[in-house]
Amino acid sequence: RRPEYTKQLLPEVTGGHMDFSKHYDWMPKDQLWFKVDDDVVFIDDGVLEAMAEEMLKRRYLFVSANVVNHPLLAVVHRQLGF
């Protein structure tokens, strides 16, 4: 199974530079979207599919990758003994 992936550039938004929510207004609400920052160095095979499956279960409001040096995930890492 090899879905087609595309890169989407955010449209120019005028107004307050800190209102990032307007950047996503154009996105269809019936699709799943992954935001990947420019400093990502590795995505393991099958990770995006696993995240999509978890998102579709609607058990959690957010699904995140295991991000090193992220303030919220540092708590999880500490609880897991990392």
mmCIF file with all atom_site columns, C-alpha atoms in Angstrom:
data_model
loop_
_atom_site.group_PDB
_atom_site.id
_atom_site.type_symbol
_atom_site.label_atom_id
_atom_site.label_alt_id
_atom_site.label_comp_id
_atom_site.label_asym_id
_atom_site.label_entity_id
_atom_site.label_seq_id
_atom_site.pdbx_PDB_ins_code
_atom_site.Cartn_x
_atom_site.Cartn_y
_atom_site.Cartn_z
_atom_site.occupancy
_atom_site.B_iso_or_equiv
_atom_site.pdbx_formal_charge
_atom_site.auth_seq_id
_atom_site.auth_comp_id
_atom_site.auth_asym_id
_atom_site.auth_atom_id
_atom_site.pdbx_PDB_model_num
ATOM 1  C CA . ARG A 1 1  ? 0.000   0.000  0.000  1.00 0.00 ? 1  ARG A CA 1
ATOM 2  C CA . ARG A 1 2  ? 1.640   3.204  -1.128 1.00 0.00 ? 2  ARG A CA 1
ATOM 3  C CA . PRO A 1 3  ? -0.597  6.280  -0.879 1.00 0.00 ? 3  PRO A CA 1
ATOM 4  C CA . GLU A 1 4  ? 0.266   9.435  -2.700 1.00 0.00 ? 4  GLU A CA 1
ATOM 5  C CA . TYR A 1 5  ? 1.845   12.042 -0.452 1.00 0.00 ? 5  TYR A CA 1
ATOM 6  C CA . THR A 1 6  ? 2.103   15.684 -1.400 1.00 0.00 ? 6  THR A CA 1
ATOM 7  C CA . LYS A 1 7  ? 3.804   18.689 0.100  1.00 0.00 ? 7  LYS A CA 1
ATOM 8  C CA . GLN A 1 8  ? 1.465   21.589 0.805  1.00 0.00 ? 8  GLN A CA 1
ATOM 9  C CA . LEU A 1 9  ? 2.827   25.094 1.229  1.00 0.00 ? 9  LEU A CA 1
ATOM 10 C CA . LEU A 1 10 ? 0.844   27.345 3.535  1.00 0.00 ? 10 LEU A CA 1
ATOM 11 C CA . PRO A 1 11 ? -0.909  30.257 1.836  1.00 0.00 ? 11 PRO A CA 1
ATOM 12 C CA . GLU A 1 12 ? 0.116   33.786 2.728  1.00 0.00 ? 12 GLU A CA 1
ATOM 13 C CA . VAL A 1 13 ? -1.917  35.100 5.649  1.00 0.00 ? 13 VAL A CA 1
ATOM 14 C CA . THR A 1 14 ? -2.231  38.775 6.410  1.00 0.00 ? 14 THR A CA 1
ATOM 15 C CA . GLY A 1 15 ? -2.818  40.214 9.841  1.00 0.00 ? 15 GLY A CA 1
ATOM 16 C CA . GLY A 1 16 ? -1.279  39.233 13.158 1.00 0.00 ? 16 GLY A CA 1
ATOM 17 C CA . HIS A 1 17 ? 1.841   37.146 12.664 1.00 0.00 ? 17 HIS A CA 1
ATOM 18 C CA . MET A 1 18 ? 1.073   34.978 15.710 1.00 0.00 ? 18 MET A CA 1
ATOM 19 C CA . ASP A 1 19 ? -2.377  33.816 14.545 1.00 0.00 ? 19 ASP A CA 1
ATOM 20 C CA . PHE A 1 20 ? -1.295  30.525 13.004 1.00 0.00 ? 20 PHE A CA 1
ATOM 21 C CA . SER A 1 21 ? -4.838  29.110 12.978 1.00 0.00 ? 21 SER A CA 1
ATOM 22 C CA . LYS A 1 22 ? -5.662  31.086 9.822  1.00 0.00 ? 22 LYS A CA 1
ATOM 23 C CA . HIS A 1 23 ? -2.967  29.128 7.973  1.00 0.00 ? 23 HIS A CA 1
ATOM 24 C CA . TYR A 1 24 ? -5.121  26.017 8.248  1.00 0.00 ? 24 TYR A CA 1
ATOM 25 C CA . ASP A 1 25 ? -8.507  27.452 7.262  1.00 0.00 ? 25 ASP A CA 1
ATOM 26 C CA . TRP A 1 26 ? -8.119  26.206 3.668  1.00 0.00 ? 26 TRP A CA 1
ATOM 27 C CA . MET A 1 27 ? -7.652  22.555 4.704  1.00 0.00 ? 27 MET A CA 1
ATOM 28 C CA . PRO A 1 28 ? -10.553 20.158 4.089  1.00 0.00 ? 28 PRO A CA 1
ATOM 29 C CA . LYS A 1 29 ? -11.926 19.074 7.472  1.00 0.00 ? 29 LYS A CA 1
ATOM 30 C CA . ASP A 1 30 ? -12.689 15.525 6.307  1.00 0.00 ? 30 ASP A CA 1
ATOM 31 C CA . GLN A 1 31 ? -9.004  14.650 5.739  1.00 0.00 ? 31 GLN A CA 1
ATOM 32 C CA . LEU A 1 32 ? -6.153  13.844 8.103  1.00 0.00 ? 32 LEU A CA 1
ATOM 33 C CA . TRP A 1 33 ? -3.163  16.147 7.894  1.00 0.00 ? 33 TRP A CA 1
ATOM 34 C CA . PHE A 1 34 ? 0.326   15.696 9.304  1.00 0.00 ? 34 PHE A CA 1
ATOM 35 C CA . LYS A 1 35 ? 2.429   18.729 10.138 1.00 0.00 ? 35 LYS A CA 1
ATOM 36 C CA . VAL A 1 36 ? 6.135   17.916 9.890  1.00 0.00 ? 36 VAL A CA 1
ATOM 37 C CA . ASP A 1 37 ? 8.654   20.540 10.950 1.00 0.00 ? 37 ASP A CA 1
ATOM 38 C CA . ASP A 1 38 ? 11.785  21.262 8.945  1.00 0.00 ? 38 ASP A CA 1
ATOM 39 C CA . ASP A 1 39 ? 14.088  19.883 11.658 1.00 0.00 ? 39 ASP A CA 1
ATOM 40 C CA . VAL A 1 40 ? 12.741  16.303 11.574 1.00 0.00 ? 40 VAL A CA 1
ATOM 41 C CA . VAL A 1 41 ? 15.635  13.936 10.978 1.00 0.00 ? 41 VAL A CA 1
ATOM 42 C CA . PHE A 1 42 ? 13.934  10.521 10.976 1.00 0.00 ? 42 PHE A CA 1
ATOM 43 C CA . ILE A 1 43 ? 10.474  9.021  10.467 1.00 0.00 ? 43 ILE A CA 1
ATOM 44 C CA . ASP A 1 44 ? 10.364  5.241  10.842 1.00 0.00 ? 44 ASP A CA 1
ATOM 45 C CA . ASP A 1 45 ? 8.517   3.106  8.294  1.00 0.00 ? 45 ASP A CA 1
ATOM 46 C CA . GLY A 1 46 ? 4.836   2.787  9.145  1.00 0.00 ? 46 GLY A CA 1
ATOM 47 C CA . VAL A 1 47 ? 4.747   5.636  11.667 1.00 0.00 ? 47 VAL A CA 1
ATOM 48 C CA . LEU A 1 48 ? 2.414   7.910  9.701  1.00 0.00 ? 48 LEU A CA 1
ATOM 49 C CA . GLU A 1 49 ? 0.040   4.997  9.083  1.00 0.00 ? 49 GLU A CA 1
ATOM 50 C CA . ALA A 1 50 ? 0.065   4.100  12.809 1.00 0.00 ? 50 ALA A CA 1
ATOM 51 C CA . MET A 1 51 ? -0.599  7.721  13.772 1.00 0.00 ? 51 MET A CA 1
ATOM 52 C CA . ALA A 1 52 ? -3.458  7.940  11.264 1.00 0.00 ? 52 ALA A CA 1
ATOM 53 C CA . GLU A 1 53 ? -5.017  4.749  12.634 1.00 0.00 ? 53 GLU A CA 1
ATOM 54 C CA . GLU A 1 54 ? -4.796  6.135  16.185 1.00 0.00 ? 54 GLU A CA 1
ATOM 55 C CA . MET A 1 55 ? -6.298  9.454  15.126 1.00 0.00 ? 55 MET A CA 1
ATOM 56 C CA . LEU A 1 56 ? -9.236  7.680  13.482 1.00 0.00 ? 56 LEU A CA 1
ATOM 57 C CA . LYS A 1 57 ? -10.051 5.900  16.765 1.00 0.00 ? 57 LYS A CA 1
ATOM 58 C CA . ARG A 1 58 ? -10.835 9.361  18.220 1.00 0.00 ? 58 ARG A CA 1
ATOM 59 C CA . ARG A 1 59 ? -9.582  8.309  21.685 1.00 0.00 ? 59 ARG A CA 1
ATOM 60 C CA . TYR A 1 60 ? -7.359  11.369 22.047 1.00 0.00 ? 60 TYR A CA 1
ATOM 61 C CA . LEU A 1 61 ? -7.575  14.986 20.975 1.00 0.00 ? 61 LEU A CA 1
ATOM 62 C CA . PHE A 1 62 ? -3.923  15.013 19.826 1.00 0.00 ? 62 PHE A CA 1
ATOM 63 C CA . VAL A 1 63 ? -1.596  12.333 18.513 1.00 0.00 ? 63 VAL A CA 1
ATOM 64 C CA . SER A 1 64 ? 2.095   13.209 18.547 1.00 0.00 ? 64 SER A CA 1
ATOM 65 C CA . ALA A 1 65 ? 5.340   11.669 17.493 1.00 0.00 ? 65 ALA A CA 1
ATOM 66 C CA . ASN A 1 66 ? 7.904   10.805 20.145 1.00 0.00 ? 66 ASN A CA 1
ATOM 67 C CA . VAL A 1 67 ? 9.704   14.138 20.154 1.00 0.00 ? 67 VAL A CA 1
ATOM 68 C CA . VAL A 1 68 ? 13.007  14.418 21.994 1.00 0.00 ? 68 VAL A CA 1
ATOM 69 C CA . ASN A 1 69 ? 13.462  17.609 24.057 1.00 0.00 ? 69 ASN A CA 1
ATOM 70 C CA . HIS A 1 70 ? 9.776   18.528 23.916 1.00 0.00 ? 70 HIS A CA 1
ATOM 71 C CA . PRO A 1 71 ? 8.545   20.007 27.215 1.00 0.00 ? 71 PRO A CA 1
ATOM 72 C CA . LEU A 1 72 ? 5.301   18.004 27.351 1.00 0.00 ? 72 LEU A CA 1
ATOM 73 C CA . LEU A 1 73 ? 6.868   14.737 26.248 1.00 0.00 ? 73 LEU A CA 1
ATOM 74 C CA . ALA A 1 74 ? 9.753   15.128 28.717 1.00 0.00 ? 74 ALA A CA 1
ATOM 75 C CA . VAL A 1 75 ? 7.245   14.237 31.454 1.00 0.00 ? 75 VAL A CA 1
ATOM 76 C CA . VAL A 1 76 ? 6.213   11.080 29.585 1.00 0.00 ? 76 VAL A CA 1
ATOM 77 C CA . HIS A 1 77 ? 9.865   10.139 28.983 1.00 0.00 ? 77 HIS A CA 1
ATOM 78 C CA . ARG A 1 78 ? 10.660  10.635 32.665 1.00 0.00 ? 78 ARG A CA 1
ATOM 79 C CA . GLN A 1 79 ? 7.688   8.474  33.726 1.00 0.00 ? 79 GLN A CA 1
ATOM 80 C CA . LEU A 1 80 ? 8.838   5.739  31.321 1.00 0.00 ? 80 LEU A CA 1
ATOM 81 C CA . GLY A 1 81 ? 12.365  5.878  32.700 1.00 0.00 ? 81 GLY A CA 1
ATOM 82 C CA . PHE A 1 82 ? 14.111  7.433  29.704 1.00 0.00 ? 82 PHE A CA 1
#
